[in-house]
Amino acid sequence: MNLLQKSAFAEVNEKVQQAGHLLNLKPGVIQALSSCEREVVISIPLRKGDDVEVLTGYRVQHSSARGPRKGGIRFHQDVDLDEVRALASLMTWKTALIDVPFGGAKGGVAVDASKLSLIEKEEIIRRWTRSLVHVLGHHRDIPAPDLGTDARTMAWLMDEYHRLEGFQPACVTGKPVELFGAPGREEATGRGVAQIAAATLEKDDVKVKGATVVIQGFGNVGRYAALVCQELGMKVIALSDVSGGIIDKKGIDVESIFMHKSLEHVQSEERIGAADVLELKCDVLIPAALGGVINENNWKRIQASYIVEGANQPISIEADTQLRAQGVVIVPDILANAGGVMGSYFEWTQNIQEFSWPIEKFRKELDTRMEKAFDTVHKTSKKYSVDLRTAAFLVSVERVAKAFEMRGSLV
Ligand code: GLU
């Protein structure tokens, strides 16, 4: 980060404070909503031969005003306290925006997940769970997957939690379907991204069928977003992951490459650099990997008409302002990728009820509720004459502030 760049948490708080002022909230309430309730930093000694390597782990609980804290765990070498605070705060706004009874939290471990063996990964998540069990639980704080973690990681977390606290499958979401997971949860984030992209085009009377889509990221979010975009009739013309990108102007057959772990060995006539994919001309650009990928260095070269944020915080505030000034419509992360935590909510309720839904019910419920959130944001942006991100924060900050004040949390 250079000195002129804002920290990730400061960027989120800029939006919280802007919404707070527009809503005429009391200064103390704005300050409370810009702070995290609890931050726990742990050290995780990882066996390395006959020595240990000590990793740093985090759980930041931003808000419990609207319910138990909720949010994923990220394994990535760039994880630090500021990033985890920013992501925890985003979870508060995301869960409020889609109106599920959760607050916000986030966890992480600063480690390169791609270099870990399965055994190391298991050792890390079990240690993380043991060190944090006192702040976790199905009515306290419920983790889920994020970058570098997956259903398998959540199964180990659940197993460790059960050893310590007894049976409670709702203590974590995003689990394997064979182990109290919900059919539909894995695809939920990407599905929501694609649905929101289609809804945005429709609102602007742009034809969904044949609309060109570029997706940066081929992890869980990117690959399902690509699949569902194709199902909805859009044309996915480029995809990328860390190994590079593939282009097919006629439309990539997403289904045929879906099972590939990486794009490295996928046959394609045209290839492109991993980051260059962001600069391709298209109707819809979906950044679905890391944060900060669209910034002051590359915003001038972005040629998309719409950007739908599959990742959390993929656009810096400065780039966001510049791109909007040029007429680019940006659908914010807390709306666009909220399908994941919406799906987590369905999994959590099913676990608590010890009842399971068929995938058709899961999908229908997800689509209906995402559509409703989209409509609310759209109407708010018209009412206040503001962009979609500001509108999304207005809706969620108002909901959290009301809950916070009604609880009497000030005393
Ligand atoms: N990690 C996902 C997110 O950033 C999902 C969180 C959850 O399901 O709790 O939204």
XYZ file of C-alpha atoms and ligand atoms in Angstrom:
421
model
C 0.000 0.000 0.000
C 1.478 3.420 -0.881
C 1.014 6.305 1.554
C -1.673 7.990 -0.521
C -3.769 4.830 -0.670
C -6.495 4.380 1.937
C -6.596 1.189 3.961
C -9.296 -1.303 3.015
C -11.157 -0.698 6.293
C -10.933 3.099 5.821
C -12.487 2.687 2.358
C -15.469 0.757 3.756
C -15.873 3.284 6.555
C -15.923 6.137 4.061
C -19.107 4.612 2.615
C -20.561 3.919 6.090
C -19.965 7.518 7.137
C -21.362 8.921 3.899
C -24.550 6.877 4.404
C -24.673 7.848 8.085
C -24.583 11.549 7.203
C -27.206 11.222 4.470
C -29.429 9.410 6.994
C -28.785 12.042 9.676
C -27.471 9.479 12.165
C -25.968 10.674 15.443
C -22.154 11.024 15.320
C -21.732 8.417 18.085
C -23.837 5.899 16.194
C -21.781 6.458 13.028
C -18.635 5.932 15.089
C -19.999 2.700 16.585
C -20.880 1.385 13.126
C -17.372 2.243 11.930
C -15.731 0.194 14.707
C -15.413 -3.543 15.267
C -16.984 -5.122 18.371
C -14.190 -7.616 18.951
C -10.874 -8.534 17.333
C -8.953 -11.675 18.180
C -5.448 -12.297 16.848
C -3.878 -15.724 17.375
C -0.638 -17.458 16.529
C -0.797 -20.826 14.804
C 2.330 -22.957 15.086
C 2.491 -25.227 12.060
C 4.684 -28.320 12.092
C 7.482 -28.115 9.485
C 9.712 -31.198 9.650
C 11.132 -31.178 13.180
C 10.605 -27.406 13.528
C 7.551 -25.113 13.474
C 6.497 -22.132 11.388
C 4.313 -19.655 13.264
C 1.373 -18.249 11.291
C -0.956 -15.419 12.319
C -4.713 -15.988 12.408
C -7.634 -13.609 12.928
C -11.318 -13.412 13.774
C -12.845 -9.950 13.695
C -16.461 -9.520 14.805
C -17.748 -6.260 13.444
C -21.385 -6.214 14.553
C -23.999 -8.351 16.291
C -26.730 -5.692 16.196
C -28.955 -7.740 13.856
C -27.972 -11.253 14.946
C -25.072 -13.689 15.365
C -21.961 -12.566 13.497
C -21.439 -14.261 10.161
C -18.599 -14.414 7.671
C -15.976 -16.494 5.950
C -12.381 -17.460 6.711
C -9.704 -16.549 4.202
C -6.351 -18.301 3.791
C -4.134 -15.934 1.805
C -0.616 -14.557 2.162
C -1.853 -10.926 2.114
C -4.335 -11.322 4.983
C -3.773 -8.730 7.707
C -5.845 -7.147 10.478
C -6.939 -4.191 8.350
C -8.213 -6.424 5.549
C -10.072 -8.694 7.974
C -11.695 -5.638 9.605
C -12.801 -4.359 6.194
C -14.231 -7.743 5.206
C -15.963 -8.187 8.589
C -17.596 -4.797 8.181
C -18.702 -5.635 4.631
C -20.408 -8.766 6.026
C -22.476 -6.585 8.382
C -23.698 -4.494 5.447
C -24.194 -7.520 3.216
C -26.336 -9.461 5.699
C -28.393 -6.347 6.494
C -28.905 -5.570 2.819
C -30.329 -9.005 2.036
C -32.239 -8.899 5.317
C -31.036 -12.089 6.987
C -30.786 -12.211 10.817
C -26.998 -12.010 11.042
C -24.330 -9.498 11.921
C -20.882 -9.428 10.372
C -17.509 -11.083 11.004
C -14.520 -12.351 9.089
C -11.569 -14.598 9.766
C -8.297 -15.313 8.141
C -4.862 -16.831 8.271
C -1.872 -15.192 6.588
C -0.637 -18.135 4.544
C -0.373 -19.060 0.870
C -3.126 -21.673 0.566
C -1.793 -22.940 -2.769
C 1.398 -24.125 -1.040
C -0.306 -26.070 1.768
C -0.741 -29.823 1.847
C -4.172 -31.138 2.894
C -2.743 -32.206 6.251
C -1.305 -28.749 6.882
C -4.596 -27.134 5.962
C -6.415 -29.400 8.387
C -3.887 -28.686 11.140
C -4.291 -24.915 10.630
C -8.096 -24.854 10.671
C -8.269 -27.173 13.696
C -5.853 -24.928 15.595
C -7.763 -21.814 14.469
C -10.999 -23.373 15.782
C -9.491 -24.450 19.134
C -8.066 -20.980 19.731
C -11.310 -19.210 18.864
C -13.974 -21.630 20.115
C -14.909 -19.276 22.966
C -16.137 -16.632 20.504
C -17.743 -19.027 17.989
C -21.071 -20.913 17.973
C -24.314 -21.100 16.011
C -25.787 -18.196 17.973
C -22.536 -16.270 18.396
C -20.447 -16.317 15.248
C -20.746 -18.665 12.278
C -17.775 -19.044 9.888
C -17.971 -20.090 6.206
C -15.561 -20.541 3.287
C -13.799 -17.660 1.556
C -10.643 -17.380 -0.581
C -8.326 -20.344 -0.017
C -10.831 -22.376 2.024
C -13.662 -24.663 0.934
C -16.288 -27.192 2.031
C -13.606 -29.639 3.177
C -12.031 -26.978 5.399
C -15.459 -26.305 6.932
C -15.935 -30.036 7.618
C -12.709 -30.065 9.674
C -13.813 -26.907 11.476
C -17.173 -28.519 12.323
C -15.494 -31.710 13.486
C -13.113 -29.802 15.771
C -15.990 -27.726 17.127
C -18.015 -30.889 17.844
C -15.106 -32.422 19.777
C -14.947 -29.342 21.970
C -18.586 -28.327 22.314
C -20.736 -31.256 21.181
C -23.012 -31.691 18.159
C -24.033 -28.422 16.521
C -23.777 -28.520 12.714
C -25.106 -24.948 12.449
C -21.799 -23.730 13.968
C -20.391 -23.328 10.441
C -21.832 -23.095 6.903
C -20.553 -24.032 3.464
C -20.039 -27.631 4.599
C -20.000 -30.613 2.206
C -23.481 -31.814 1.241
C -22.582 -35.225 2.730
C -21.903 -33.573 6.082
C -24.845 -31.260 6.880
C -24.182 -28.927 3.941
C -27.083 -27.658 1.829
C -27.432 -28.590 -1.838
C -27.189 -25.254 -3.658
C -24.833 -23.494 -1.206
C -21.695 -24.155 -3.262
C -23.094 -22.478 -6.375
C -24.991 -19.757 -4.488
C -22.473 -16.888 -4.708
C -21.839 -17.302 -8.442
C -25.519 -17.867 -9.144
C -26.389 -14.648 -7.325
C -23.703 -12.713 -9.240
C -25.117 -13.889 -12.579
C -28.728 -13.165 -11.562
C -27.820 -9.678 -10.388
C -25.896 -9.018 -13.625
C -28.973 -10.028 -15.649
C -31.312 -7.942 -13.477
C -29.062 -4.888 -13.916
C -29.082 -5.208 -17.703
C -32.853 -5.703 -17.756
C -33.444 -2.556 -15.682
C -31.498 -0.600 -18.314
C -33.358 -2.299 -21.191
C -30.165 -3.971 -22.365
C -30.770 -7.422 -23.858
C -29.502 -10.198 -21.583
C -29.391 -12.710 -24.420
C -26.074 -12.308 -26.199
C -24.676 -9.732 -23.747
C -20.894 -10.216 -23.582
C -19.342 -11.130 -20.223
C -15.713 -11.209 -19.047
C -14.883 -12.921 -15.748
C -11.640 -12.512 -13.829
C -11.273 -15.456 -11.440
C -12.074 -19.149 -11.915
C -12.509 -20.184 -8.292
C -15.857 -21.020 -6.730
C -17.442 -17.621 -7.496
C -16.078 -17.111 -11.025
C -16.842 -20.578 -12.324
C -20.464 -20.685 -11.140
C -21.032 -17.090 -12.265
C -19.787 -18.112 -15.730
C -22.010 -21.188 -15.815
C -25.170 -19.354 -14.779
C -24.429 -16.365 -17.084
C -24.313 -18.884 -19.930
C -27.546 -20.533 -18.744
C -29.195 -17.099 -18.796
C -28.176 -16.615 -22.435
C -25.168 -14.336 -21.976
C -21.963 -14.903 -23.920
C -18.887 -15.467 -21.731
C -16.107 -14.235 -24.044
C -13.151 -14.392 -21.642
C -12.147 -16.034 -18.376
C -8.964 -15.862 -16.340
C -7.279 -17.259 -13.257
C -3.744 -16.882 -11.835
C -2.346 -19.010 -14.662
C -3.674 -16.617 -17.358
C -6.794 -16.065 -19.418
C -8.655 -17.583 -22.375
C -10.694 -15.705 -24.987
C -13.383 -16.865 -27.418
C -15.374 -14.059 -29.032
C -18.051 -16.570 -30.109
C -18.584 -17.530 -26.470
C -16.706 -20.037 -24.305
C -18.519 -23.325 -23.698
C -18.353 -22.977 -19.909
C -19.886 -26.360 -19.213
C -17.126 -28.166 -21.098
C -14.331 -26.564 -19.053
C -16.167 -26.348 -15.726
C -14.405 -29.287 -14.091
C -10.873 -28.037 -14.864
C -9.088 -27.058 -11.649
C -7.165 -24.328 -13.477
C -7.365 -22.688 -16.902
C -3.700 -23.453 -17.549
C -4.336 -26.588 -19.600
C -7.647 -25.572 -21.166
C -7.441 -25.544 -24.985
C -8.030 -22.079 -26.424
C -7.101 -20.389 -29.694
C -6.479 -17.103 -27.965
C -4.823 -16.558 -24.587
C -4.345 -13.379 -22.574
C -2.537 -12.328 -19.379
C -4.386 -12.851 -16.096
C -4.770 -9.123 -15.334
C -5.236 -7.996 -18.968
C -8.598 -9.717 -19.080
C -9.981 -6.814 -17.017
C -9.295 -4.425 -19.887
C -11.247 -6.263 -22.582
C -14.225 -4.607 -24.256
C -17.447 -6.204 -23.024
C -20.917 -5.436 -21.702
C -20.357 -6.934 -18.244
C -17.070 -7.327 -16.393
C -17.118 -9.565 -13.300
C -14.013 -9.320 -11.102
C -14.367 -12.494 -9.022
C -11.004 -12.973 -7.336
C -9.013 -10.644 -5.077
C -9.673 -7.132 -3.785
C -8.162 -3.965 -5.290
C -7.679 -5.317 -8.828
C -9.225 -2.229 -10.451
C -7.326 0.774 -9.172
C -5.577 4.013 -10.133
C -3.138 2.077 -12.346
C -5.660 0.521 -14.703
C -9.081 2.190 -14.440
C -8.416 4.297 -17.560
C -8.132 1.141 -19.648
C -11.367 -0.488 -18.440
C -13.804 -0.786 -21.359
C -16.792 -2.552 -19.775
C -20.184 -0.835 -19.568
C -21.146 -2.676 -16.362
C -18.980 -4.025 -13.553
C -20.584 -6.562 -11.211
C -18.422 -7.157 -8.130
C -18.152 -10.914 -7.576
C -15.146 -10.381 -5.284
C -15.142 -8.252 -2.140
C -13.719 -4.732 -2.678
C -12.287 -5.366 -6.169
C -12.396 -1.627 -7.069
C -10.604 1.106 -5.116
C -12.766 4.098 -4.108
C -10.769 6.367 -6.438
C -11.241 4.036 -9.439
C -14.926 3.654 -8.540
C -15.428 7.445 -8.659
C -13.554 7.809 -11.953
C -15.320 4.929 -13.677
C -18.767 6.111 -12.596
C -17.951 9.600 -13.897
C -17.373 7.942 -17.261
C -20.798 6.300 -17.143
C -19.805 2.795 -16.054
C -22.512 1.198 -13.913
C -21.000 -0.594 -10.896
C -22.986 -3.148 -8.907
C -21.391 -3.281 -5.428
C -20.033 -6.398 -3.707
C -22.458 -6.242 -0.781
C -25.289 -6.780 -3.263
C -23.645 -8.678 -6.129
C -21.952 -11.444 -4.131
C -24.477 -11.681 -1.283
C -25.884 -14.945 -2.708
C -23.157 -16.778 -0.765
C -24.224 -15.664 2.661
C -27.875 -15.906 1.629
C -27.153 -19.579 0.885
C -25.358 -19.852 4.226
C -28.489 -18.573 5.928
C -30.529 -21.335 4.268
C -27.969 -23.939 5.368
C -27.940 -22.595 8.937
C -31.736 -22.651 9.259
C -31.909 -26.184 7.838
C -29.247 -27.366 10.313
C -31.087 -25.797 13.245
C -34.383 -27.350 12.166
C -32.679 -30.650 11.269
C -34.630 -30.525 8.028
C -33.375 -30.327 4.457
C -34.640 -28.532 1.388
C -34.469 -29.869 -2.164
C -32.131 -27.839 -4.369
C -35.086 -26.461 -6.392
C -36.478 -24.792 -3.270
C -33.018 -23.444 -2.384
C -32.556 -21.926 -5.849
C -36.051 -20.441 -6.004
C -35.728 -18.875 -2.569
C -32.274 -17.516 -3.428
C -33.419 -15.979 -6.719
C -36.515 -14.373 -5.162
C -34.632 -12.848 -2.247
C -31.723 -11.608 -4.383
C -34.197 -9.987 -6.766
C -35.881 -8.272 -3.840
C -32.538 -6.921 -2.562
C -31.709 -5.691 -6.060
C -35.073 -3.888 -6.369
C -34.640 -2.241 -2.979
C -31.179 -0.944 -3.924
C -32.400 0.224 -7.309
C -35.365 2.114 -5.843
C -33.141 3.700 -3.190
C -30.656 4.869 -5.831
C -33.532 6.608 -7.658
C -35.006 8.073 -4.457
C -31.724 9.643 -3.330
C -30.270 10.145 -6.871
C -27.151 8.204 -5.927
C -25.126 5.351 -7.432
C -25.868 1.715 -6.556
C -23.052 1.377 -3.983
C -24.160 4.452 -2.041
C -27.765 3.198 -2.237
C -26.794 -0.251 -0.937
C -24.985 1.319 2.026
C -27.966 3.604 2.701
C -30.289 0.601 2.986
C -27.974 -1.488 5.139
C -26.612 1.267 7.386
C -30.166 2.397 8.149
C -31.194 -1.163 9.104
C -28.164 -1.781 11.328
C -28.389 1.665 12.965
C -32.075 1.052 13.817
C -31.293 -2.343 15.376
C -28.302 -0.896 17.240
C -30.330 1.961 18.714
C -33.381 -0.176 19.553
C -31.245 -2.673 21.453
C -30.106 0.125 23.718
C -26.528 -0.802 22.997
C -25.486 2.677 24.103
C -26.017 1.910 27.771
N -17.171 -15.610 2.244
C -18.452 -15.275 1.697
C -18.634 -13.774 1.638
O -17.691 -13.021 1.644
C -19.587 -16.000 2.395
C -19.725 -15.716 3.844
C -20.758 -16.578 4.576
O -21.455 -17.337 3.931
O -20.834 -16.451 5.790
O -19.730 -13.288 1.498
